[in-house]
Coordinates of C-alpha atoms in Angstrom, one line a residue:
Chain A
M1 CA -7.5 27.0 -20.9
R2 CA -5.8 26.0 -24.1
L3 CA -2.3 24.8 -23.9
R4 CA 0.6 24.4 -26.3
L5 CA 2.7 21.4 -26.1
Q6 CA 6.0 23.3 -25.5
D7 CA 4.5 25.2 -22.6
I8 CA 3.3 22.1 -20.8
V9 CA 6.7 20.8 -19.7
V10 CA 7.7 23.4 -17.1
S11 CA 4.2 23.7 -15.7
L12 CA 4.0 19.9 -15.4
F13 CA 7.4 19.7 -13.7
L14 CA 6.4 22.3 -11.1
T15 CA 3.2 20.5 -10.5
L16 CA 5.0 17.3 -9.9
I17 CA 7.2 19.1 -7.3
I18 CA 4.1 20.2 -5.5
L19 CA 2.8 16.6 -5.7
A20 CA 6.0 15.3 -4.3
V21 CA 5.9 17.7 -1.3
A22 CA 2.3 16.7 -0.6
E23 CA 3.0 13.0 -0.9
I24 CA 6.0 13.3 1.4
F25 CA 3.9 15.1 3.9
M26 CA 1.0 12.6 3.8
T27 CA 3.3 9.6 4.1
T28 CA 5.4 10.9 7.0
V29 CA 3.8 13.6 9.1
S30 CA 0.1 12.8 8.7
Q31 CA 0.2 10.2 11.5
L32 CA 1.2 13.1 13.9
V33 CA -2.1 14.9 13.2
G34 CA -4.2 11.7 13.6
L35 CA -4.5 10.6 10.0
E36 CA -3.6 7.0 10.6
R37 CA -6.2 5.5 8.3
F38 CA -6.8 8.3 5.9
R39 CA -4.7 9.9 3.2
L40 CA -5.4 13.0 1.3
Q41 CA -4.4 12.2 -2.2
L42 CA -3.4 15.4 -3.9
N43 CA -2.9 13.5 -7.2
I44 CA -6.7 13.3 -7.5
L45 CA -7.1 17.1 -7.1
I46 CA -4.3 17.7 -9.7
I47 CA -5.8 15.3 -12.2
L48 CA -9.3 16.8 -11.7
F49 CA -7.8 20.3 -12.3
V50 CA -6.2 19.0 -15.5
A51 CA -9.4 17.4 -16.6
L52 CA -11.7 20.3 -15.6
K53 CA -9.6 23.3 -16.5
L54 CA -7.1 22.5 -19.2
E55 CA -7.6 21.8 -22.9
N56 CA -5.1 20.0 -24.9
P57 CA -5.1 16.8 -27.1
F58 CA -2.4 15.4 -24.8
L59 CA -4.3 15.7 -21.6
A60 CA -4.3 11.9 -21.2
I61 CA -0.5 11.9 -21.3
I62 CA -0.4 14.6 -18.6
I63 CA -2.8 12.5 -16.4
F64 CA -0.7 9.4 -17.0
I65 CA 2.5 11.3 -15.9
V66 CA 0.9 12.6 -12.7
Q67 CA -0.4 9.1 -11.8
Y68 CA 2.9 7.5 -12.6
F69 CA 4.6 9.9 -10.3
H70 CA 2.1 9.1 -7.6
S71 CA 2.7 5.4 -8.1
L72 CA 6.3 6.0 -6.9
F73 CA 4.9 6.8 -3.4
S74 CA 2.2 4.1 -3.4
I75 CA 1.9 0.5 -4.6
E76 CA -1.5 1.5 -6.1
G77 CA 0.1 1.8 -9.5
W78 CA -0.7 4.3 -12.3
A79 CA -3.3 2.5 -14.3
M80 CA -6.6 2.8 -12.4
G81 CA -6.2 6.5 -11.7
T82 CA -5.3 7.1 -15.3
V83 CA -8.4 5.4 -16.5
A84 CA -10.6 7.4 -14.1
G85 CA -8.9 10.7 -14.9
V86 CA -9.1 10.3 -18.7
L87 CA -12.7 9.2 -18.5
I88 CA -13.6 12.2 -16.4
S89 CA -11.8 14.5 -18.9
V90 CA -13.9 13.0 -21.7
I91 CA -17.1 13.5 -19.7
V92 CA -16.0 17.1 -18.9
S93 CA -15.3 17.8 -22.6
Y94 CA -19.0 17.4 -23.3
A95 CA -20.2 19.4 -20.3
R96 CA -17.6 22.1 -20.4
D97 CA -20.1 24.8 -21.3
I98 CA -22.2 24.2 -18.3
I99 CA -19.4 23.9 -15.8
Q100 CA -18.7 27.3 -14.2
F101 CA -16.2 27.9 -11.5
S102 CA -17.9 31.1 -10.5
N103 CA -16.9 30.9 -6.8
A104 CA -15.3 28.6 -4.2
V105 CA -18.6 26.8 -3.4
A106 CA -19.2 26.0 -7.0
T107 CA -15.6 24.7 -7.3
M108 CA -16.1 22.5 -4.2
L109 CA -19.3 21.1 -5.6
I110 CA -17.9 20.3 -9.0
V111 CA -14.8 18.7 -7.5
Q112 CA -17.0 16.6 -5.1
I113 CA -19.2 15.4 -8.0
S114 CA -16.0 14.6 -10.0
Q115 CA -14.6 12.6 -7.1
M116 CA -17.8 10.6 -6.9
I117 CA -17.4 9.7 -10.6
W118 CA -13.8 8.9 -9.9
F119 CA -14.8 6.6 -7.0
V120 CA -17.4 4.8 -9.2
I121 CA -14.9 4.1 -11.9
I122 CA -12.2 2.9 -9.5
A123 CA -14.8 0.8 -7.6
I124 CA -15.8 -1.0 -10.8
L125 CA -12.2 -1.7 -11.7
M126 CA -11.4 -2.9 -8.2
Y127 CA -14.5 -5.2 -8.2
I128 CA -13.6 -6.6 -11.7
R129 CA -10.0 -7.3 -10.6
S130 CA -10.7 -8.7 -7.1
G131 CA -14.2 -10.0 -7.3
S132 CA -14.8 -8.9 -3.7
S133 CA -17.3 -6.2 -2.7
D134 CA -15.8 -6.0 0.8
L135 CA -12.8 -4.0 -0.5
V136 CA -15.2 -1.6 -2.3
V137 CA -17.3 -1.1 0.8
D138 CA -14.2 -0.6 2.9
K139 CA -12.9 2.0 0.4
L140 CA -16.3 3.8 0.4
W141 CA -16.0 4.5 4.1
R142 CA -12.7 6.1 3.7
F143 CA -13.6 7.8 0.5
I144 CA -16.4 9.9 2.1
P145 CA -14.3 11.9 4.6
E146 CA -11.3 12.0 2.3
S147 CA -13.3 13.4 -0.6
I148 CA -15.0 16.0 1.6
V149 CA -11.7 17.3 2.8
L150 CA -10.3 17.3 -0.8
S151 CA -13.3 19.3 -2.0
L152 CA -12.8 21.9 0.8
L153 CA -9.1 22.2 -0.3
A154 CA -10.0 22.4 -4.0
P155 CA -10.4 26.2 -4.3
V156 CA -7.0 26.8 -2.8
V157 CA -5.2 24.1 -4.7
F158 CA -6.9 25.1 -8.0
N159 CA -5.8 28.7 -7.5
V160 CA -2.2 27.5 -7.0
L161 CA -2.3 25.3 -10.0
E162 CA -3.8 28.0 -12.1
L163 CA -0.9 30.2 -11.3
L164 CA 1.4 27.5 -12.5
W165 CA -0.5 26.7 -15.7
K166 CA -2.1 30.0 -16.6
K167 CA 0.8 32.4 -16.3
R168 CA 3.0 30.2 -18.4
N169 CA 0.4 29.5 -21.1
Q170 CA -0.9 32.9 -22.2
N171 CA -2.1 32.8 -25.8
I172 CA -0.5 34.6 -28.7
L173 CA -2.7 37.6 -28.1
G174 CA -1.2 37.9 -24.7
E175 CA -4.4 37.3 -22.8
A176 CA -4.7 34.5 -20.2
E177 CA -7.5 32.1 -20.9
Chain B
M1 CA -18.4 13.5 -39.1
E2 CA -18.3 17.0 -37.8
F3 CA -16.8 15.9 -34.5
F4 CA -13.7 14.7 -36.2
K5 CA -13.2 17.8 -38.4
S6 CA -10.6 19.3 -36.2
S7 CA -7.2 17.7 -36.1
D8 CA -7.0 18.5 -32.4
Q9 CA -10.2 16.5 -31.8
R10 CA -8.8 13.5 -33.8
V11 CA -5.6 13.6 -31.9
T12 CA -7.4 13.9 -28.6
V13 CA -9.6 10.9 -29.3
A14 CA -6.7 8.8 -30.5
V15 CA -4.5 9.6 -27.5
N16 CA -7.4 9.0 -25.1
I17 CA -8.2 5.6 -26.7
V18 CA -4.5 4.5 -26.5
V19 CA -4.0 5.7 -22.9
V20 CA -7.2 4.3 -21.6
G21 CA -6.7 1.0 -23.4
V22 CA -3.2 0.5 -22.1
A23 CA -4.2 1.6 -18.6
L24 CA -7.3 -0.7 -18.5
F25 CA -5.1 -3.6 -19.7
V26 CA -2.5 -2.9 -17.0
S27 CA -5.0 -2.3 -14.2
L28 CA -7.0 -5.5 -14.8
R29 CA -3.8 -7.6 -14.9
Q30 CA -2.2 -5.9 -12.0
E31 CA -1.3 -8.2 -9.1
Y32 CA 0.2 -6.8 -5.9
I33 CA 2.8 -9.5 -5.3
V34 CA 6.1 -7.9 -6.2
K35 CA 7.1 -4.8 -8.2
K36 CA 10.2 -4.6 -10.2
N37 CA 11.5 -1.0 -10.6
S38 CA 12.7 0.7 -13.7
F39 CA 15.9 2.8 -13.5
F40 CA 13.7 6.0 -13.4
D41 CA 11.6 4.5 -10.5
E42 CA 14.7 3.7 -8.5
L43 CA 16.1 7.2 -9.2
V44 CA 13.0 9.0 -8.0
I45 CA 12.4 6.8 -4.9
D46 CA 16.1 7.0 -3.9
S47 CA 15.8 10.8 -4.3
F48 CA 12.7 11.4 -2.3
A49 CA 12.9 8.6 0.3
P50 CA 15.8 10.2 2.2
V51 CA 13.5 13.3 2.7
Q52 CA 10.8 11.0 4.1
N53 CA 13.5 9.4 6.3
G54 CA 14.6 12.8 7.6
I55 CA 11.1 14.0 8.3
T56 CA 10.3 10.7 10.1
Y57 CA 13.5 11.0 12.1
V58 CA 12.5 14.6 13.2
K59 CA 9.0 13.4 14.0
T60 CA 10.3 10.4 16.1
T61 CA 12.8 12.6 17.9
F62 CA 10.1 15.2 18.7
T63 CA 7.7 12.6 20.0
S64 CA 10.5 10.8 21.9
I65 CA 11.4 14.1 23.7
F66 CA 7.8 14.6 24.6
D67 CA 7.2 11.1 25.8
H68 CA 10.5 10.6 27.7
Y69 CA 11.2 14.1 29.0
L70 CA 8.2 16.3 29.1
A71 CA 5.7 13.6 30.0
N72 CA 7.6 11.2 32.2
V73 CA 11.3 11.4 32.9
D74 CA 13.1 8.0 32.6
A75 CA 10.2 5.8 33.6
S76 CA 8.8 5.7 30.1
R77 CA 12.1 4.8 28.5
E78 CA 12.7 2.1 31.0
N79 CA 9.2 0.8 30.5
D80 CA 9.8 0.6 26.7
M81 CA 13.1 -1.3 27.2
L82 CA 11.5 -3.8 29.5
K83 CA 8.6 -4.3 27.1
E84 CA 11.0 -5.0 24.3
T85 CA 12.9 -7.5 26.4
L86 CA 9.7 -9.2 27.4
S87 CA 8.5 -9.5 23.8
M88 CA 11.8 -11.0 22.8
L89 CA 11.7 -13.6 25.7
E90 CA 8.0 -14.4 24.9
R91 CA 9.0 -15.0 21.3
Q92 CA 11.9 -17.3 22.3
L93 CA 9.6 -19.2 24.6
F94 CA 7.0 -19.6 21.9
Q95 CA 9.6 -20.9 19.5
H96 CA 10.9 -23.5 22.0
Q97 CA 7.3 -24.7 22.6
E98 CA 6.9 -25.1 18.8
L99 CA 10.1 -27.0 18.7
E100 CA 8.9 -29.5 21.3
R101 CA 5.6 -30.1 19.5
E102 CA 7.4 -30.7 16.2
N103 CA 10.0 -33.1 17.7
E104 CA 7.3 -35.1 19.5
R105 CA 5.4 -35.6 16.2
L106 CA 7.9 -37.1 13.8
K107 CA 11.4 -35.5 13.7
A108 CA 13.2 -37.1 16.8
F109 CA 16.0 -38.5 14.7
L110 CA 16.5 -35.4 12.6
N111 CA 18.4 -32.3 14.0
F112 CA 15.8 -30.0 12.6
S113 CA 15.6 -26.5 14.0
D114 CA 12.4 -24.5 13.9
T115 CA 13.9 -21.2 14.8
V116 CA 14.3 -18.6 12.2
S117 CA 17.9 -18.9 11.0
G118 CA 20.0 -16.7 8.9
Q119 CA 21.1 -13.1 8.9
K120 CA 18.8 -10.3 10.0
V121 CA 18.8 -6.6 9.4
L122 CA 17.1 -4.0 11.5
A123 CA 15.3 -1.3 9.7
Q124 CA 13.3 1.8 10.6
I125 CA 10.0 2.7 9.0
V126 CA 10.3 6.0 7.2
A127 CA 7.0 6.4 5.5
A128 CA 3.5 4.9 4.9
D129 CA 1.9 4.3 1.6
A130 CA 0.4 7.4 -0.1
S131 CA -2.9 5.6 -0.6
S132 CA -5.2 4.6 2.2
D133 CA -6.2 1.5 0.2
F134 CA -3.0 -0.3 1.0
R135 CA -1.2 -1.3 4.3
V136 CA 2.3 -0.7 3.1
F137 CA 5.2 1.1 4.5
R138 CA 8.7 2.1 3.4
I139 CA 11.8 1.1 5.4
N140 CA 15.4 2.5 5.2
K141 CA 17.1 -0.7 4.0
G142 CA 17.5 -1.9 0.5
K143 CA 19.7 -3.9 -1.9
A144 CA 22.9 -2.4 -0.6
D145 CA 22.1 -3.9 2.8
G146 CA 21.5 -7.4 1.4
V147 CA 17.7 -7.1 1.3
T148 CA 16.1 -9.2 -1.5
I149 CA 12.6 -9.0 -3.0
Q150 CA 10.0 -11.0 -1.1
A151 CA 12.3 -11.1 2.0
T152 CA 10.3 -11.8 5.2
V153 CA 9.8 -8.9 7.6
V154 CA 9.2 -9.6 11.2
T155 CA 9.5 -8.1 14.7
F156 CA 10.0 -9.8 18.0
E157 CA 6.2 -10.0 18.3
G158 CA 5.6 -11.8 15.0
L159 CA 5.1 -11.6 11.3
V160 CA 4.9 -8.1 9.6
G161 CA 4.9 -8.9 5.9
Y162 CA 7.4 -9.1 3.0
V163 CA 9.4 -6.8 0.8
F164 CA 7.3 -5.8 -2.2
R165 CA 9.5 -3.3 -3.9
L166 CA 13.2 -2.6 -3.6
T167 CA 15.7 0.1 -4.5
D168 CA 19.4 0.4 -3.5
N169 CA 18.6 2.0 -0.1
F170 CA 14.9 1.6 0.6
S171 CA 12.2 -1.0 0.4
D172 CA 8.4 -1.1 0.4
V173 CA 6.9 -3.7 2.7
I174 CA 3.4 -5.1 2.2
T175 CA 2.0 -6.0 5.6
I176 CA -0.3 -8.9 6.5
L177 CA -3.0 -6.3 7.0
D178 CA -3.1 -5.7 3.3
S179 CA -5.8 -7.6 1.4
N180 CA -3.3 -8.3 -1.4
N181 CA -1.0 -10.2 1.0
R182 CA -1.9 -13.9 1.6
V183 CA 0.0 -16.0 4.2
D184 CA -0.1 -19.7 4.2
A185 CA -0.9 -20.4 7.9
T186 CA -1.5 -23.1 10.5
I187 CA -3.5 -23.0 13.7
S188 CA -0.8 -24.1 16.2
R189 CA -2.9 -26.1 18.6
I190 CA -4.8 -28.3 16.1
R191 CA -2.5 -27.9 13.0
A192 CA -5.5 -26.9 10.8
H193 CA -4.4 -25.2 7.6
G194 CA -5.7 -22.0 6.1
I195 CA -4.8 -18.7 4.3
V196 CA -4.5 -15.5 6.3
E197 CA -5.5 -12.4 4.3
G198 CA -5.6 -8.7 5.4
Q199 CA -9.1 -7.6 6.2
S200 CA -8.9 -4.1 7.7
S201 CA -6.5 -1.8 9.4
N202 CA -6.2 -4.0 12.5
V203 CA -7.4 -7.5 11.8
C204 CA -6.9 -10.3 9.3
K205 CA -9.2 -13.1 8.2
M206 CA -8.3 -16.7 7.9
K207 CA -10.0 -18.5 5.0
Y208 CA -10.6 -22.1 4.1
I209 CA -11.2 -23.4 7.7
S210 CA -13.8 -26.0 7.4
R211 CA -16.9 -25.9 9.6
T212 CA -15.9 -29.1 11.4
T213 CA -12.5 -27.8 12.6
Q214 CA -12.6 -27.2 16.3
V215 CA -11.2 -23.6 16.4
V216 CA -11.4 -21.7 19.7
L217 CA -10.9 -18.1 20.6
G218 CA -7.3 -17.4 21.5
D219 CA -5.8 -20.1 19.3
T220 CA -2.4 -19.0 17.9
V221 CA -1.9 -18.8 14.2
I222 CA 1.6 -19.3 12.7
T223 CA 3.1 -19.5 9.3
S224 CA 3.1 -23.0 7.8
G225 CA 6.2 -22.6 5.7
M226 CA 4.4 -23.6 2.5
G227 CA 4.5 -21.4 -0.6
N228 CA 8.3 -20.7 -0.3
L229 CA 7.6 -17.2 0.9
Y230 CA 7.6 -17.1 4.7
P231 CA 9.7 -19.4 7.0
K232 CA 7.8 -21.9 9.1
G233 CA 6.7 -21.2 12.7
I234 CA 6.5 -17.4 12.8
K235 CA 3.6 -16.1 14.9
I236 CA 1.0 -14.3 12.9
G237 CA -1.6 -13.6 15.6
T238 CA -4.5 -15.0 17.7
I239 CA -8.0 -15.9 16.7
S240 CA -10.3 -13.2 17.9
K241 CA -13.6 -14.0 16.3
I242 CA -15.3 -17.1 14.9
E243 CA -18.5 -17.0 12.8
K244 CA -20.3 -20.1 11.5
D245 CA -22.9 -19.8 8.8
S246 CA -25.2 -22.8 8.5
S247 CA -25.2 -22.5 4.7
D248 CA -21.4 -22.3 4.4
M249 CA -18.9 -25.1 4.3
T250 CA -16.2 -23.0 5.9
Q251 CA -16.2 -20.8 9.0
R252 CA -15.3 -17.2 9.1
V253 CA -12.3 -16.7 11.4
L254 CA -10.7 -13.4 12.2
V255 CA -7.2 -13.1 13.4
T256 CA -5.8 -10.2 15.5
P257 CA -2.1 -9.8 14.5
S258 CA 0.4 -10.2 17.3
V259 CA 2.3 -7.2 16.0
D260 CA 0.9 -3.8 17.0
F261 CA 1.0 -2.1 13.6
D262 CA -0.1 1.2 15.1
R263 CA 3.0 1.5 17.1
L264 CA 5.4 -0.1 14.7
E265 CA 8.6 1.9 14.2
E266 CA 11.3 -0.8 13.6
V267 CA 11.3 -4.1 11.9
I268 CA 13.7 -7.0 11.2
I269 CA 14.3 -8.3 7.7
L270 CA 15.3 -11.9 7.3
L271 CA 18.1 -12.0 4.7
A272 CA 18.8 -15.7 4.3
A273 CA 16.4 -17.7 2.4
P274 CA 15.8 -21.3 3.6
D275 CA 18.8 -23.4 2.4
A276 CA 17.7 -25.5 -0.6
K277 CA 19.9 -28.4 0.5
L278 CA 18.5 -28.4 4.0
K279 CA 14.9 -28.4 2.5
K280 CA 15.8 -31.5 0.4
I281 CA 17.1 -33.3 3.5
E282 CA 13.8 -32.5 5.3
W283 CA 11.6 -33.8 2.5
N284 CA 13.7 -37.0 2.3
A285 CA 13.4 -37.5 6.0
L286 CA 9.6 -37.1 5.9
D287 CA 9.5 -39.7 3.1
Y288 CA 11.7 -42.1 5.1
T289 CA 9.6 -41.6 8.2
E290 CA 6.4 -42.5 6.4
S291 CA 8.0 -45.6 4.9
I292 CA 9.1 -46.8 8.4
G293 CA 5.5 -46.2 9.7
N294 CA 4.1 -48.4 6.9

């Protein structure tokens, strides 16, 4: 899906609103439904959508903005997620022809694989920064269930995001890409 | 090269390199000690945090109605009040015992108080951190209420953490369960010194305890007051596990926090930092005591 710079702004703004709603839900109500130790990070799904589905020279900037907004709800910061997101977008740019979102199962599978790449990148950065493998192992135990749930949610979330990005970014011939 | 024929590709590569380079530099230098907010950060946090506050208030009211009316009329509320009073009295008793030990040791002639002095502010927890990697929560007090960055956060049960990030009306508190929070600590019974660091969602580890130190299960761990972050004598927790490795010079000690973080709803922020003049008097007194002893 090719984008023009001037069409990105409104889509990105609406995406950030959705992210804010999700972050508020996860940080307040999630404990009521038993998610004391786990958090579903919708910013990861949004960044994967951006990396997997969108094409624009300024994808890295979009990823940075989404991560920066996420950092306002978490002390995690924007940097590590930005590195992971941009690297995944680079990997995807070479494999775009073979990635087919033909059905919901394919979407879940692609998102799960992407999340595993995300985890590896973040784990390397965490290990370099802290020098401790305990943190990485601890993160791995939480990553497994969190990533599975995110993958199950991916088809729905991707459909919503496609509505936001696709409708506003039809090409000059009037056809949505 | 054919790859760089298109201007879009050249721009993409350039933007990616710049963004990844800056992000890598920031991420590898990032330390989770304090975070200073920009104007935009404060604006967004102060905009969304009231929504978190409102949702948490509704959630708390709902669970309170269920606990106190539907589940058990009156008895549950009375039980909670009695537990709170008991915790407060236990904390006061613990502080008095610490005072006695300190006076016996070397401060008989100095009117030194070990209790936590200064102003305090009560705050409610409004939200948790959005990432499961961090044990951080947001409270509904900020600069406007006199809260400062790195202010100590406690409850009647013991130490909670310190203020990591601050806006006008809200603060983010990094708890002792977080691996990025390190507390200078002392084992109360034997005065052995170590560093308490977050380990998991319900336990901390105490590092740099030598193998020869006679630590026992149930020993109380308190803040040592060193490092200019936490006041001295605040209870951190009790030792719940000790492991000694024959090849290691130190022993692995786990500390169960005295604060029940799973049920934490309100905290107390200590507003007044230790008085610099009083600190100087204390250090002078210690020097005088040592010279008398010699």
